[in-house]
mmCIF file of C-alpha atoms in Angstrom:
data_model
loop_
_atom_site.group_PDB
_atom_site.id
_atom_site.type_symbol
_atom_site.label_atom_id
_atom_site.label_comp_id
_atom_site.label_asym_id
_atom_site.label_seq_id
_atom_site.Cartn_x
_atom_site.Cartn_y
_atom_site.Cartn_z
ATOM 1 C CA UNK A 27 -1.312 -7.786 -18.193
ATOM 2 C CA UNK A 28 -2.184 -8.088 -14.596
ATOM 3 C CA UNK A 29 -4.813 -5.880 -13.236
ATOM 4 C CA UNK A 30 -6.599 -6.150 -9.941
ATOM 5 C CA UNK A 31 -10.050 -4.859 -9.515
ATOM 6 C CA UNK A 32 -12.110 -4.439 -6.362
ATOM 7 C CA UNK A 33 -15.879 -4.581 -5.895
ATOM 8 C CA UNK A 34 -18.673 -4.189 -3.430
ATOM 9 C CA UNK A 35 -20.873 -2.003 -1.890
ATOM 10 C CA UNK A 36 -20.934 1.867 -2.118
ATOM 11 C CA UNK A 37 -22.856 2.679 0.978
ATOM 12 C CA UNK A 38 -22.853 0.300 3.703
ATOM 13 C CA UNK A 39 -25.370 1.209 7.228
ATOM 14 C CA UNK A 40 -23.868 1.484 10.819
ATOM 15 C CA UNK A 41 -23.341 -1.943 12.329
ATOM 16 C CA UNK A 42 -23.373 -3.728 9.115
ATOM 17 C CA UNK A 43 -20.879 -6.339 7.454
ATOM 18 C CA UNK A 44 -18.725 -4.943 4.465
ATOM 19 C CA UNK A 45 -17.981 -7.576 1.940
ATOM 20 C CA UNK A 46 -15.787 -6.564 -0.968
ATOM 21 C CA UNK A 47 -14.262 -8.949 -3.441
ATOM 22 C CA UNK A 48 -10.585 -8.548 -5.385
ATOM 23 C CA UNK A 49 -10.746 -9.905 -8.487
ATOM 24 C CA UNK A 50 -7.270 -10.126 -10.009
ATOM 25 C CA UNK A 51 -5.834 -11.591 -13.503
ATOM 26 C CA UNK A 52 -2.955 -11.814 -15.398
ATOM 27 C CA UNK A 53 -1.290 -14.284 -12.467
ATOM 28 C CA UNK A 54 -2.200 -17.071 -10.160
ATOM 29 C CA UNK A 55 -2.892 -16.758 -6.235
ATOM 30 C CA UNK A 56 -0.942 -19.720 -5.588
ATOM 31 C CA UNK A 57 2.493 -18.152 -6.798
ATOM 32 C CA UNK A 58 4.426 -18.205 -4.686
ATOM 33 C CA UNK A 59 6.268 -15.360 -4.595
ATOM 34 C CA UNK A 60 3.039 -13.450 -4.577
ATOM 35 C CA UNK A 61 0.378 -12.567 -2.003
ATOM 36 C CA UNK A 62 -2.974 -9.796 -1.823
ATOM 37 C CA UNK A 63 -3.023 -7.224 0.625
ATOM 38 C CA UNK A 64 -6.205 -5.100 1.193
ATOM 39 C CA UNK A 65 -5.284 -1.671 2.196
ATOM 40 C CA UNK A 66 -7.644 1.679 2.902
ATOM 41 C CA UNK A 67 -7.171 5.260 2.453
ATOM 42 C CA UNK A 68 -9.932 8.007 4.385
ATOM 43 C CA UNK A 69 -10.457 10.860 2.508
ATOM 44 C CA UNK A 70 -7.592 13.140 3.050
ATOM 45 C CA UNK A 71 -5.698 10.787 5.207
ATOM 46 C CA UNK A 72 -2.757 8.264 4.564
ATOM 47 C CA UNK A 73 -2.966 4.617 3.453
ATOM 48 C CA UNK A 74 -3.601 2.277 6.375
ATOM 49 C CA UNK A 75 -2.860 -1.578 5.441
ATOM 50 C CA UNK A 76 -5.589 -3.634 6.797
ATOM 51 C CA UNK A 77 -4.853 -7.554 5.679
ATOM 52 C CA UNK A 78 -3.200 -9.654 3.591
ATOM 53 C CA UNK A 79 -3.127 -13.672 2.536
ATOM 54 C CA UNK A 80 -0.274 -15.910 0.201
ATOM 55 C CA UNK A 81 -0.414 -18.379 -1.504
ATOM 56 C CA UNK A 82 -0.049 -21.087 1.204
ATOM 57 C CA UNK A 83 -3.281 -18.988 2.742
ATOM 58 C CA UNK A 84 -1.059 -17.723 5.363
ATOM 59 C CA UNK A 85 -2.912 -14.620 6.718
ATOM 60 C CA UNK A 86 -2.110 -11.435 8.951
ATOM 61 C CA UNK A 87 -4.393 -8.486 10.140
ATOM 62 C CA UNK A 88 -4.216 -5.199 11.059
ATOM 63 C CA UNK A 89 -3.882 -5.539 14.765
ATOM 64 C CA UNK A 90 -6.511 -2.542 15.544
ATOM 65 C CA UNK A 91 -8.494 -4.212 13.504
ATOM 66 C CA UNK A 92 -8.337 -7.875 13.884
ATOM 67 C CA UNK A 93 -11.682 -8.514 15.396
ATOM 68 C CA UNK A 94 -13.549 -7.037 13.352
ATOM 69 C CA UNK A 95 -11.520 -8.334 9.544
ATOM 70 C CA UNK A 96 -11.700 -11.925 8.134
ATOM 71 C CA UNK A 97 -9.395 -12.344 4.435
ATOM 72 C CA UNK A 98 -9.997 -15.426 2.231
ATOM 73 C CA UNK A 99 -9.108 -16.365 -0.920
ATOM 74 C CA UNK A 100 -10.600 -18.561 -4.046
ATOM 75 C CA UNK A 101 -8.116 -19.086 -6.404
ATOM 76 C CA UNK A 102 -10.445 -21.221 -9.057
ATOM 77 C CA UNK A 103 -12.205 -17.880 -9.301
ATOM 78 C CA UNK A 104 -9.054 -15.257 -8.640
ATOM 79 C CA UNK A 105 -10.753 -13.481 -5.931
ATOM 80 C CA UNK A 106 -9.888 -12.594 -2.667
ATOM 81 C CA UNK A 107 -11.895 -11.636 -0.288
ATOM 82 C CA UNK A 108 -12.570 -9.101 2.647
ATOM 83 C CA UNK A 109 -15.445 -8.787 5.043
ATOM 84 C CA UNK A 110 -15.021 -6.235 8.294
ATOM 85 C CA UNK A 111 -17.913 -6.283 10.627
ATOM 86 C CA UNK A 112 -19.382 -3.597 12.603
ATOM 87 C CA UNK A 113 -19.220 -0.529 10.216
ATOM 88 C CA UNK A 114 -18.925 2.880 11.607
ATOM 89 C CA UNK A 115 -18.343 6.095 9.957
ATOM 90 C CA UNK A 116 -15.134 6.067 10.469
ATOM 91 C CA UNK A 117 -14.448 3.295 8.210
ATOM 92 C CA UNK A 118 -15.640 5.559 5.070
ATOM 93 C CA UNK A 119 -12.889 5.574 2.866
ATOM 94 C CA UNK A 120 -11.387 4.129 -0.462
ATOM 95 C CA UNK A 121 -10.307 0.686 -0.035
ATOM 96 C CA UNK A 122 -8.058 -1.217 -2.399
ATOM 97 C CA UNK A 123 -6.189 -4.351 -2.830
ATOM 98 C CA UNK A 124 -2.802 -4.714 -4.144
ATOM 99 C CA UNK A 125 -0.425 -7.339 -4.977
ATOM 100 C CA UNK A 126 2.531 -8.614 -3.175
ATOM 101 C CA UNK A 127 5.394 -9.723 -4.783
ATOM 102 C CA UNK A 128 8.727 -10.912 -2.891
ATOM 103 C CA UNK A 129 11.612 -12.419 -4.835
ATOM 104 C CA UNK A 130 13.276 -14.089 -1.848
ATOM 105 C CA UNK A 131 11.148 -13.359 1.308
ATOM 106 C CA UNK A 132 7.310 -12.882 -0.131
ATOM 107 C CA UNK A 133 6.039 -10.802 2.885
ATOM 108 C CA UNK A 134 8.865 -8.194 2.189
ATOM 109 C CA UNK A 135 7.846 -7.764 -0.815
ATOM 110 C CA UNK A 136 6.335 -4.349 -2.431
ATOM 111 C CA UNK A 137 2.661 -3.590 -3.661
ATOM 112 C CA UNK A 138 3.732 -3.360 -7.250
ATOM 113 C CA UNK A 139 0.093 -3.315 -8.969
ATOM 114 C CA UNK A 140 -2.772 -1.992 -7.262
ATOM 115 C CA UNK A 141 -6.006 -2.074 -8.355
ATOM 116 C CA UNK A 142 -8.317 1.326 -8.979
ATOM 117 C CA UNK A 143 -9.983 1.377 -5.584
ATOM 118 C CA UNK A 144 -13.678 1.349 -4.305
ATOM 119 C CA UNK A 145 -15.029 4.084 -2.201
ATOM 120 C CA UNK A 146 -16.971 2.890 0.642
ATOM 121 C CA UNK A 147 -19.413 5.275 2.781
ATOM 122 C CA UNK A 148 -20.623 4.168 5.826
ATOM 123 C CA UNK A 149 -23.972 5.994 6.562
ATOM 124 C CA UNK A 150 -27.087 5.652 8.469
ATOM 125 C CA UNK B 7 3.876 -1.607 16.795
ATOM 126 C CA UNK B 8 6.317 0.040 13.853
ATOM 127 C CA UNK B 9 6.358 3.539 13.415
ATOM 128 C CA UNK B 10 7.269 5.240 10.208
ATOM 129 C CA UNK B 11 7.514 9.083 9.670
ATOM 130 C CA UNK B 12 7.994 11.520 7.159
ATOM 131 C CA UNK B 13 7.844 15.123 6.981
ATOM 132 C CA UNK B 14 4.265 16.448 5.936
ATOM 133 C CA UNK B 15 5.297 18.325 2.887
ATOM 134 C CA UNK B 16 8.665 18.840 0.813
ATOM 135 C CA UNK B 17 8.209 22.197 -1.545
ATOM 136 C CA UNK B 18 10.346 22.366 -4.419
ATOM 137 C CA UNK B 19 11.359 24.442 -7.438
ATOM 138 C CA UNK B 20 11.218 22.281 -11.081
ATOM 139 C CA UNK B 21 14.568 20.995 -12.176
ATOM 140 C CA UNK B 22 15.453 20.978 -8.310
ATOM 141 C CA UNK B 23 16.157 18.282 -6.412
ATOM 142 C CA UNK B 24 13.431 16.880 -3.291
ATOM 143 C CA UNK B 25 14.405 14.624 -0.837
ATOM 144 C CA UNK B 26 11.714 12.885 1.193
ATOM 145 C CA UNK B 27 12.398 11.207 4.296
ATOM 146 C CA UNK B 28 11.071 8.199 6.468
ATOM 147 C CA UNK B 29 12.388 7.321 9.578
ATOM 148 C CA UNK B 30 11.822 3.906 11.838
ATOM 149 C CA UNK B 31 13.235 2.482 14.575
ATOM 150 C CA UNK B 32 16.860 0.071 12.490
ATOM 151 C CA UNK B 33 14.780 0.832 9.366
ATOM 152 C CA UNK B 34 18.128 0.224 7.821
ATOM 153 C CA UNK B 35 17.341 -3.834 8.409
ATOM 154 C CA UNK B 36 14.811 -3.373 6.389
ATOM 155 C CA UNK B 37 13.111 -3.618 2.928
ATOM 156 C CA UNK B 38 11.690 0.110 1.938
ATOM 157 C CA UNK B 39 9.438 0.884 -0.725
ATOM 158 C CA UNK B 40 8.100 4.177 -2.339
ATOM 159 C CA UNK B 41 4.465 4.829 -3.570
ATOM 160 C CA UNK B 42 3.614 8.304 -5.374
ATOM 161 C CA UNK B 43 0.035 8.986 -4.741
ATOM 162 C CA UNK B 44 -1.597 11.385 -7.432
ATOM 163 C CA UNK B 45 -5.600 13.046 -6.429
ATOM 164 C CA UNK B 46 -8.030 10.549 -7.011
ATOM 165 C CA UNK B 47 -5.596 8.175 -8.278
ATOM 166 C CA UNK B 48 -4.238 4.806 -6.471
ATOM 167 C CA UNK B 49 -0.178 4.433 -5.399
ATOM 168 C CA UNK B 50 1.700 3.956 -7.715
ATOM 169 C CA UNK B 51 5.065 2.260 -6.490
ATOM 170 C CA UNK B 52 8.299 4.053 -7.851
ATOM 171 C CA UNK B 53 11.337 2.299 -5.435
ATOM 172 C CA UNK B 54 11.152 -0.805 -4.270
ATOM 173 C CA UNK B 55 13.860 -2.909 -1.938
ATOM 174 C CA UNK B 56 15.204 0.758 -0.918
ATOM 175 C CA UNK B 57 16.461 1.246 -4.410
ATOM 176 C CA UNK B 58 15.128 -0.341 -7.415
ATOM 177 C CA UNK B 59 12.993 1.100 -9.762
ATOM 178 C CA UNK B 60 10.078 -0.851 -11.570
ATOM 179 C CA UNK B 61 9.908 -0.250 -15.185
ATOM 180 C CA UNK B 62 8.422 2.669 -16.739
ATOM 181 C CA UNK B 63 10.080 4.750 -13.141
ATOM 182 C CA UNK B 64 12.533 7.618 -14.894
ATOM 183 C CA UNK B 65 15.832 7.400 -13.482
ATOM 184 C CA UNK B 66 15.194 10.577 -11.554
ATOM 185 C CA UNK B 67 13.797 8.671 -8.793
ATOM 186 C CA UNK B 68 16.424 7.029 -6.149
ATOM 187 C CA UNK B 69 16.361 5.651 -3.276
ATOM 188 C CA UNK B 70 18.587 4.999 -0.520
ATOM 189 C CA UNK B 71 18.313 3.474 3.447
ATOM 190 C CA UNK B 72 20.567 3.277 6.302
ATOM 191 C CA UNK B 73 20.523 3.524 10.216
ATOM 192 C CA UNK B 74 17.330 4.932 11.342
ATOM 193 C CA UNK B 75 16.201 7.180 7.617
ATOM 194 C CA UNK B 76 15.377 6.129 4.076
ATOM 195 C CA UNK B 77 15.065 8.582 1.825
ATOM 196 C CA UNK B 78 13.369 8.826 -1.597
ATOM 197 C CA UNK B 79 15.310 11.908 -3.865
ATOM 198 C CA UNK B 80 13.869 13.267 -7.132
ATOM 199 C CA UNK B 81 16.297 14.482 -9.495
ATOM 200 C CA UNK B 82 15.284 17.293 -11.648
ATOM 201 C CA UNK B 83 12.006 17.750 -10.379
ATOM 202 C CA UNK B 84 9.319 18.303 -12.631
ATOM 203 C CA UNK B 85 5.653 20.092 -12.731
ATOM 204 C CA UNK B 86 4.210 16.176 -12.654
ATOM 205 C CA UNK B 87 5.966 14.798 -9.639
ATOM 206 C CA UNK B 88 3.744 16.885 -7.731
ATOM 207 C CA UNK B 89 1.989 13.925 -5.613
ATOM 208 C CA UNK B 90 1.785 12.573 -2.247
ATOM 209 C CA UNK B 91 4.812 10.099 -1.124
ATOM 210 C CA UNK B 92 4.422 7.150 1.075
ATOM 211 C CA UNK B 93 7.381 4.710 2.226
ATOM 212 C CA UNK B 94 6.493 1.276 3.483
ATOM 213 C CA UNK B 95 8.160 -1.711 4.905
ATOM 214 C CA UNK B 96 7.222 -5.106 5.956
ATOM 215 C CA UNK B 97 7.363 -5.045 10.253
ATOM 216 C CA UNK B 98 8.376 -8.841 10.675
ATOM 217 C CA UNK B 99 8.486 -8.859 14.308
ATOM 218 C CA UNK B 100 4.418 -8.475 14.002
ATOM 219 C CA UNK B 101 3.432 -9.837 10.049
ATOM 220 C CA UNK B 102 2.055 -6.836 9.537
ATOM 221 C CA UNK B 103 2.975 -4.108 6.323
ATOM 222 C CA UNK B 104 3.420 -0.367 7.605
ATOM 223 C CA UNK B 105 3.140 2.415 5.584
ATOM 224 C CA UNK B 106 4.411 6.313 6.628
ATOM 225 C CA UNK B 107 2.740 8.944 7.044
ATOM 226 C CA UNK B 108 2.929 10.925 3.739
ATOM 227 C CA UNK B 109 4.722 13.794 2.513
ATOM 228 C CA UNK B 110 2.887 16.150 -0.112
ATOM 229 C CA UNK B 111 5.725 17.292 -2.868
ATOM 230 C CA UNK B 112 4.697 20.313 -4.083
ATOM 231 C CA UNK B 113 6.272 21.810 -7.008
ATOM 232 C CA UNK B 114 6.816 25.646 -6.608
#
């Protein structure tokens, strides 16, 4: 069964990092028809993708967010991680990771198993 | 950057049909997939590569893409379809994965 699972912090202060860790099972990170994307979701608002790294630890950001987003990965330990710097209120919202998974051309791929999300508040 | 819209909300009778659009610049060219959103619940991804359905997906829910519009239909719409849609495609001119803006299905 494959199941993704994210973890971190609940509340995180203004101006602080936000570290939050993907744990997934049920298949390797260095497939290579599969990838991790993190992806966030304000309350009340749509999904907004935010990163995502493959197995040969190519990576791509959000561009509004760039500066502020590093993505890694460990697969010994099946985690990938996300850390965004700079918190602000604005970044309150659910965040989740999802899978990838591209028969021919990875990046096209769809998010076909996300995990259950982790709802982040940014507050002073 | 890639742009992808859909109409906020699509309000539908059961055993009707819905059709939610998504519109993007040749999105045509391009690989679409379909997340249902239910409250307090992640996506759940119901088309994929504009018209396959994963496993477990009834047959009620189709897909199709050309020129400018995709568009995901449900057939014989039922009380739990209600849900937020979202398309998404993969913008390879910038790496980056864009999702639309969401259309809430209600069921009437």
């Amino acid at each position: 069964q494959v199941t993704l699972k994210e973890s971190g912090p609940v509340l995180v202060k203004p101006t602080e990092t936000l570290t939050l860790t993907c744990t997934v099972s049920g298949f390797s990170l260095s497939n290579a028809r599969m990838g991790v994307s993190w992806i966030r979701q304000p309350p009340g608002k749509a999904l907004e993708w935010l990163a995502h790294i493959f197995s040969n630890d190519e990576k791509s950001y959000s561009t509004s967010l760039k500066s502020r987003l590093t993505i890694s990965k460990d697969t010994s330990k099946s985690q990938v991680v996300l850390t965004m710097t700079n918190m602000d209120p604005v970044d309150t919202a659910t965040y989740y990771c999802a899978r990838i998974y591209g028969m021919i051309v990875v990046e096209e791929g769809a998010f076909d198993i996300w995990g259950q999300g982790t709802m982040v508040t940014v507050s002073s | 950057s890639y742009v992808l819209t859909q109409p906020p909300s699509v309000s539908v009778a059961p055993g009707q049909t819905a059709r939610i659009t998504c519109g993007g610049n040749n999105i045509g060219s391009k690989s679409v997939h379909w997340y249902q959103q239910k409250p307090g619940q992640a996506p759940v991804l119901v088309v994929y590569d504009d018209s396959d359905r994963p496993s477990g997906i009834p047959e009620r829910f189709s897909g199709s893409n050309s020129g400018n519009t995709a568009t995901l239909t449900i057939s014989r719409v039922e009380a739990g379809d209600e849900a937020d849609y979202y398309c998404q495609v993969w913008d390879s001119s910038s790496d980056h994965h864009v999702f639309g803006t969401g259309t809430k299905v209600t069921v009437l």
